[in-house]
mmCIF file of C-alpha atoms in Angstrom:
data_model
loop_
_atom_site.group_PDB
_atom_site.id
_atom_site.type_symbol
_atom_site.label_atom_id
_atom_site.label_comp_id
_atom_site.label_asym_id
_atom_site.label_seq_id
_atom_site.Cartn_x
_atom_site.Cartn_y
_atom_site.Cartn_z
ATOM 1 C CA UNK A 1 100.062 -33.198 -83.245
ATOM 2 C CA UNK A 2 98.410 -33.198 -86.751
ATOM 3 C CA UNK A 3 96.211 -31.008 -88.695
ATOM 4 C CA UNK A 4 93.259 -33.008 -87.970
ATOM 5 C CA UNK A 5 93.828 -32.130 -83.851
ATOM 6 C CA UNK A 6 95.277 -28.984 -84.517
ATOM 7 C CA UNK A 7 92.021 -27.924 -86.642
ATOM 8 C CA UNK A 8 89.987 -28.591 -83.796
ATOM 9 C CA UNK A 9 91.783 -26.843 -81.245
ATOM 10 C CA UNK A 10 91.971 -23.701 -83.425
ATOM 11 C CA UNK A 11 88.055 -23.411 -83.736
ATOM 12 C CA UNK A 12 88.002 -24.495 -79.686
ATOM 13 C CA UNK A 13 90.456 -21.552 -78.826
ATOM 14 C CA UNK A 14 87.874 -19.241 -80.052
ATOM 15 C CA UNK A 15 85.546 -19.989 -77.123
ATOM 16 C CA UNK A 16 88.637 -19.817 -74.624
ATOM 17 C CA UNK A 17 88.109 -23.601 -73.849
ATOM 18 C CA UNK A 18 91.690 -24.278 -74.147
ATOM 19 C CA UNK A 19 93.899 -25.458 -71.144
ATOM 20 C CA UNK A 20 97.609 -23.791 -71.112
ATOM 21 C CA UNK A 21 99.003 -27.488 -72.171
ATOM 22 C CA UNK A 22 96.760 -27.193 -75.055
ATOM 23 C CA UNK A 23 97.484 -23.269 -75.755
ATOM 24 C CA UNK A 24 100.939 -24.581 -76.200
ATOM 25 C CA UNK A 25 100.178 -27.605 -78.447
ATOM 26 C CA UNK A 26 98.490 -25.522 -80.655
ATOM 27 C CA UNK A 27 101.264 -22.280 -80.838
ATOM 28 C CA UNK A 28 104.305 -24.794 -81.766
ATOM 29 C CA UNK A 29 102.247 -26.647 -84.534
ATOM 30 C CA UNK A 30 101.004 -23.701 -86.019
ATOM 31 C CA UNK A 31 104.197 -22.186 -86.143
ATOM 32 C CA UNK A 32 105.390 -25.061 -88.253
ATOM 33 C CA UNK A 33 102.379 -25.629 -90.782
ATOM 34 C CA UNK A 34 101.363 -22.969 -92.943
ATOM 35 C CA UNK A 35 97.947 -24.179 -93.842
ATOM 36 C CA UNK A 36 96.902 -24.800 -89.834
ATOM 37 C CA UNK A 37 98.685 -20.839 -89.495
ATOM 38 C CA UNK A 38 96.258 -19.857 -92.318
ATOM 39 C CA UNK A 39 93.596 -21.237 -90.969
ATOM 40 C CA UNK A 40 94.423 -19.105 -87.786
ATOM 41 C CA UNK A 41 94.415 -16.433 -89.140
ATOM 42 C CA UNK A 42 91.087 -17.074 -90.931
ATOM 43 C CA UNK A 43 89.252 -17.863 -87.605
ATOM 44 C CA UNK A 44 90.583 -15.022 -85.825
ATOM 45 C CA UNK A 45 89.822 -12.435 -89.025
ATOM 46 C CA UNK A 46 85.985 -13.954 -88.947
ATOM 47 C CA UNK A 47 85.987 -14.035 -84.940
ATOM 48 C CA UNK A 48 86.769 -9.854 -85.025
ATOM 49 C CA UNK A 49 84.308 -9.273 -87.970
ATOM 50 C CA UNK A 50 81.694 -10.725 -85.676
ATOM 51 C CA UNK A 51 82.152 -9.123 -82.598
ATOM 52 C CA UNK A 52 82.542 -5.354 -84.236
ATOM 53 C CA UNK A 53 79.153 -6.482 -85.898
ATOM 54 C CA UNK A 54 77.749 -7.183 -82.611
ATOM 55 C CA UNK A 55 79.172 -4.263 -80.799
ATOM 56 C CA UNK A 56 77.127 -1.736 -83.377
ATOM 57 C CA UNK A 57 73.611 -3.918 -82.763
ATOM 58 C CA UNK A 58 71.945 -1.170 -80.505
ATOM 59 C CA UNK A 59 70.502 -2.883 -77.307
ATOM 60 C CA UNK A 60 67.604 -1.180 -75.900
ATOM 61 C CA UNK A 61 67.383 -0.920 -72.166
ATOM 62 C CA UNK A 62 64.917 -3.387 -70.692
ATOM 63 C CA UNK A 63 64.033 -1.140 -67.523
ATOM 64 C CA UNK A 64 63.044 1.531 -70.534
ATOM 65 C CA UNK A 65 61.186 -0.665 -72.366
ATOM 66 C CA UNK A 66 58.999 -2.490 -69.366
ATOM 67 C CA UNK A 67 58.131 1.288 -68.014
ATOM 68 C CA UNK A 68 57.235 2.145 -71.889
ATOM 69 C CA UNK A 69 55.063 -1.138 -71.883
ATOM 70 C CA UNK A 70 53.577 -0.598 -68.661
ATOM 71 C CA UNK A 71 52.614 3.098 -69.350
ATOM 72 C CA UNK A 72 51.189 1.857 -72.642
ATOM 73 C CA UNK A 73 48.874 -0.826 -70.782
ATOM 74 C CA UNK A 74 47.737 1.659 -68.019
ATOM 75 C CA UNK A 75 47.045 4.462 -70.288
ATOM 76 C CA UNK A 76 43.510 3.660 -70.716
ATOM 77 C CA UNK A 77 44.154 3.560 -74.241
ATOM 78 C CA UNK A 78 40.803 1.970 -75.430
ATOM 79 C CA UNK A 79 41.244 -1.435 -77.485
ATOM 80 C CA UNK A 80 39.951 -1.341 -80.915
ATOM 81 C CA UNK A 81 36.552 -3.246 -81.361
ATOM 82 C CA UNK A 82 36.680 -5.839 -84.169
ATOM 83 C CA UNK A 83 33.755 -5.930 -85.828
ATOM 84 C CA UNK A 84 31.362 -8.775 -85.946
ATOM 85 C CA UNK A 85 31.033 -10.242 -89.419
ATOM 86 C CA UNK A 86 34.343 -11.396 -89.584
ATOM 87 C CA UNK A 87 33.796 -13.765 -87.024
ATOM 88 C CA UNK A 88 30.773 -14.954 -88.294
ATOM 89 C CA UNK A 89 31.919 -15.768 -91.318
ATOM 90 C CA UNK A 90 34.868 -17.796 -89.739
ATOM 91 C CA UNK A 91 32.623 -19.646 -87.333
ATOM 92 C CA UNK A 92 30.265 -20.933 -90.627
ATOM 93 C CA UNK A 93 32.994 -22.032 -92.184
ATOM 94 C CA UNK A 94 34.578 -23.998 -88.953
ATOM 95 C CA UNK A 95 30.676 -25.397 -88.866
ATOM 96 C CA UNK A 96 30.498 -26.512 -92.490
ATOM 97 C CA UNK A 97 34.466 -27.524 -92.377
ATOM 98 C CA UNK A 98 33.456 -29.782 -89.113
ATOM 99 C CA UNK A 99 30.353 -31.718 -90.812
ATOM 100 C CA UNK A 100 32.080 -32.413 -93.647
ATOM 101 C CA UNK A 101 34.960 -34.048 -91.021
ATOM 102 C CA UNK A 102 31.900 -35.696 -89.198
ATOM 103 C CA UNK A 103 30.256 -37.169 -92.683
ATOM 104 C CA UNK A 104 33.446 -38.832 -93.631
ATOM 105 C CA UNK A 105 34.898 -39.882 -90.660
ATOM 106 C CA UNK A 106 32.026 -41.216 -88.504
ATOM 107 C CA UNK A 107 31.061 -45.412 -88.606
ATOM 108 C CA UNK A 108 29.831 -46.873 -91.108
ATOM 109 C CA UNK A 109 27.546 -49.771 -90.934
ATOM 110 C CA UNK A 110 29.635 -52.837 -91.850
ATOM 111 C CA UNK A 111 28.256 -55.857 -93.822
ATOM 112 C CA UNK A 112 27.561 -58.995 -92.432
ATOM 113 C CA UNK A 113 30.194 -61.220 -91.741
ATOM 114 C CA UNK A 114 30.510 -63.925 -93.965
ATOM 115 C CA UNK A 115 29.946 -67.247 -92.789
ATOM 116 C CA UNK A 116 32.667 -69.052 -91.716
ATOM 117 C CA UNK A 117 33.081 -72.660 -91.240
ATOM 118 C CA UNK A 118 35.308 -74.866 -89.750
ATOM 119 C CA UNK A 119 35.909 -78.607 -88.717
ATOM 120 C CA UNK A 120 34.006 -78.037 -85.606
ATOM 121 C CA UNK A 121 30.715 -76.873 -86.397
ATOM 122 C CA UNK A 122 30.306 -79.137 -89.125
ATOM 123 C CA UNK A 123 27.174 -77.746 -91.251
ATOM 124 C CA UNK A 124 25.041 -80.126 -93.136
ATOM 125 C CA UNK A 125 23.368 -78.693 -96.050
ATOM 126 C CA UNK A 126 20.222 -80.783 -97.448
ATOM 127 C CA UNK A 127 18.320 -80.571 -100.547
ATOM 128 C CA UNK A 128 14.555 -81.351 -99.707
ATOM 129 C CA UNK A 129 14.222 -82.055 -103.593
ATOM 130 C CA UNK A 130 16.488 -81.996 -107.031
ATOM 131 C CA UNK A 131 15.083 -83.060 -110.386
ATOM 132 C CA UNK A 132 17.103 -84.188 -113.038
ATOM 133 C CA UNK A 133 15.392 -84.005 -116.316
ATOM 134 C CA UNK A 134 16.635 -87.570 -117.068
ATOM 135 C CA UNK A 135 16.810 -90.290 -114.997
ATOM 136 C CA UNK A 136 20.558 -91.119 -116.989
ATOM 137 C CA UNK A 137 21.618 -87.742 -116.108
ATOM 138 C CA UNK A 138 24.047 -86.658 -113.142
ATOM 139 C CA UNK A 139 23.429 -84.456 -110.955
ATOM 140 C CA UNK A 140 25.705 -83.124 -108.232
ATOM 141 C CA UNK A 141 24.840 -81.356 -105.037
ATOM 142 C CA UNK A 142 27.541 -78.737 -103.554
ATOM 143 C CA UNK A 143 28.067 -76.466 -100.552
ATOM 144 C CA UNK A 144 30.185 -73.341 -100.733
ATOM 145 C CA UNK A 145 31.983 -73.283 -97.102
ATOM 146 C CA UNK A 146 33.031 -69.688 -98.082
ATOM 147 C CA UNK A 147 29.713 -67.994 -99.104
ATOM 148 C CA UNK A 148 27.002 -70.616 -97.407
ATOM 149 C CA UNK A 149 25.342 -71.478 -101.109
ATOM 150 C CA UNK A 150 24.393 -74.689 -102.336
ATOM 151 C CA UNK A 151 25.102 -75.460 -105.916
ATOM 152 C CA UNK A 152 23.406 -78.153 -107.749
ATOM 153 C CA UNK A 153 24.908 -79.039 -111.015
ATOM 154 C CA UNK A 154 22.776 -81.463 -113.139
ATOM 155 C CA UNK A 155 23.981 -82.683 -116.990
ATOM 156 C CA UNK A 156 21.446 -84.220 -119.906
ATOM 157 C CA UNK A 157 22.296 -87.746 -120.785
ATOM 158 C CA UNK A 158 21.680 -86.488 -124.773
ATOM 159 C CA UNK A 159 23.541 -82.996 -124.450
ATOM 160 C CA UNK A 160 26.623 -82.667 -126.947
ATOM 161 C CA UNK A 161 30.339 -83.532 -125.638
ATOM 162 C CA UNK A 162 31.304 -80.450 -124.589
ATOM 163 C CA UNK A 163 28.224 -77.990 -123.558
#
């Protein structure tokens, strides 16, 4: 057996978990290792603390204590009256503190959907009338598929290079 095992059988034997094969195990390593026979000794020291601890925790006797409760229920002793305001002032506040939920958590109106095209519904878009200033000048027509404008771009035939 090794430390390792014996360790864990020392803290087990506190609980009296031990079999008599294991009892055994235990006594004839610790009788050959000092730090497992320290450790023993630790454990048991700690163990016997604890239970003189406990012993001097006074335990009242239930049977007492449910007759004392009971007596204490029965007695007619009248219950205090809370006043009023208190719980006036906490139901405003739970009023206010639940609109203020309502205002920012409730729906709120979405925006349109934007237009959305696809191969499908092909969507021709027609220009009843574009005027170029100059017949020389181009003039290109577009439709935005993502936002549903048409763009017309027209140029001047005597414009600079460049504006």
């Amino acid at each position: 057996m090794n430390c390792h095992d014996a360790e864990n059988l020392i803290l087990a034997a506190s609980d009296d978990t031990l079999t008599d094969e294991q009892r055994a195990a235990v006594a004839s390593h610790v009788a050959s290792c000092p730090a497992c026979r320290q450790l023993q000794a630790e454990v048991g020291a700690a163990l016997g603390a604890y239970r003189a601890d406990a012993a001097r925790v006074p335990v009242p006797d239930a049977d007492e204590e449910w007759r004392r409760l009971r007596s204490r229920l029965q007695g007619g002793q009248p219950a205090r009256r809370r006043p009023l305001a208190p719980m006036v002032w906490l139901g405003s506040a739970l009023a206010a503190a639940a609109a203020l939920v309502f205002a920012f958590l409730s729906p709120k109106p979405q925006p349109a959907a934007p237009v959305v095209f696809s191969p499908d519904n092909e969507v021709v878009a027609e220009a009843e009338f574009v005027e170029a200033g100059n017949s020389n000048a181009s003039t290109m027509v577009y439709l935005d598929k993502e936002s549903g404008w048409l763009v017309v771009w027209a140029t001047d035939e005597n414009a600079p290079a460049g504006s």
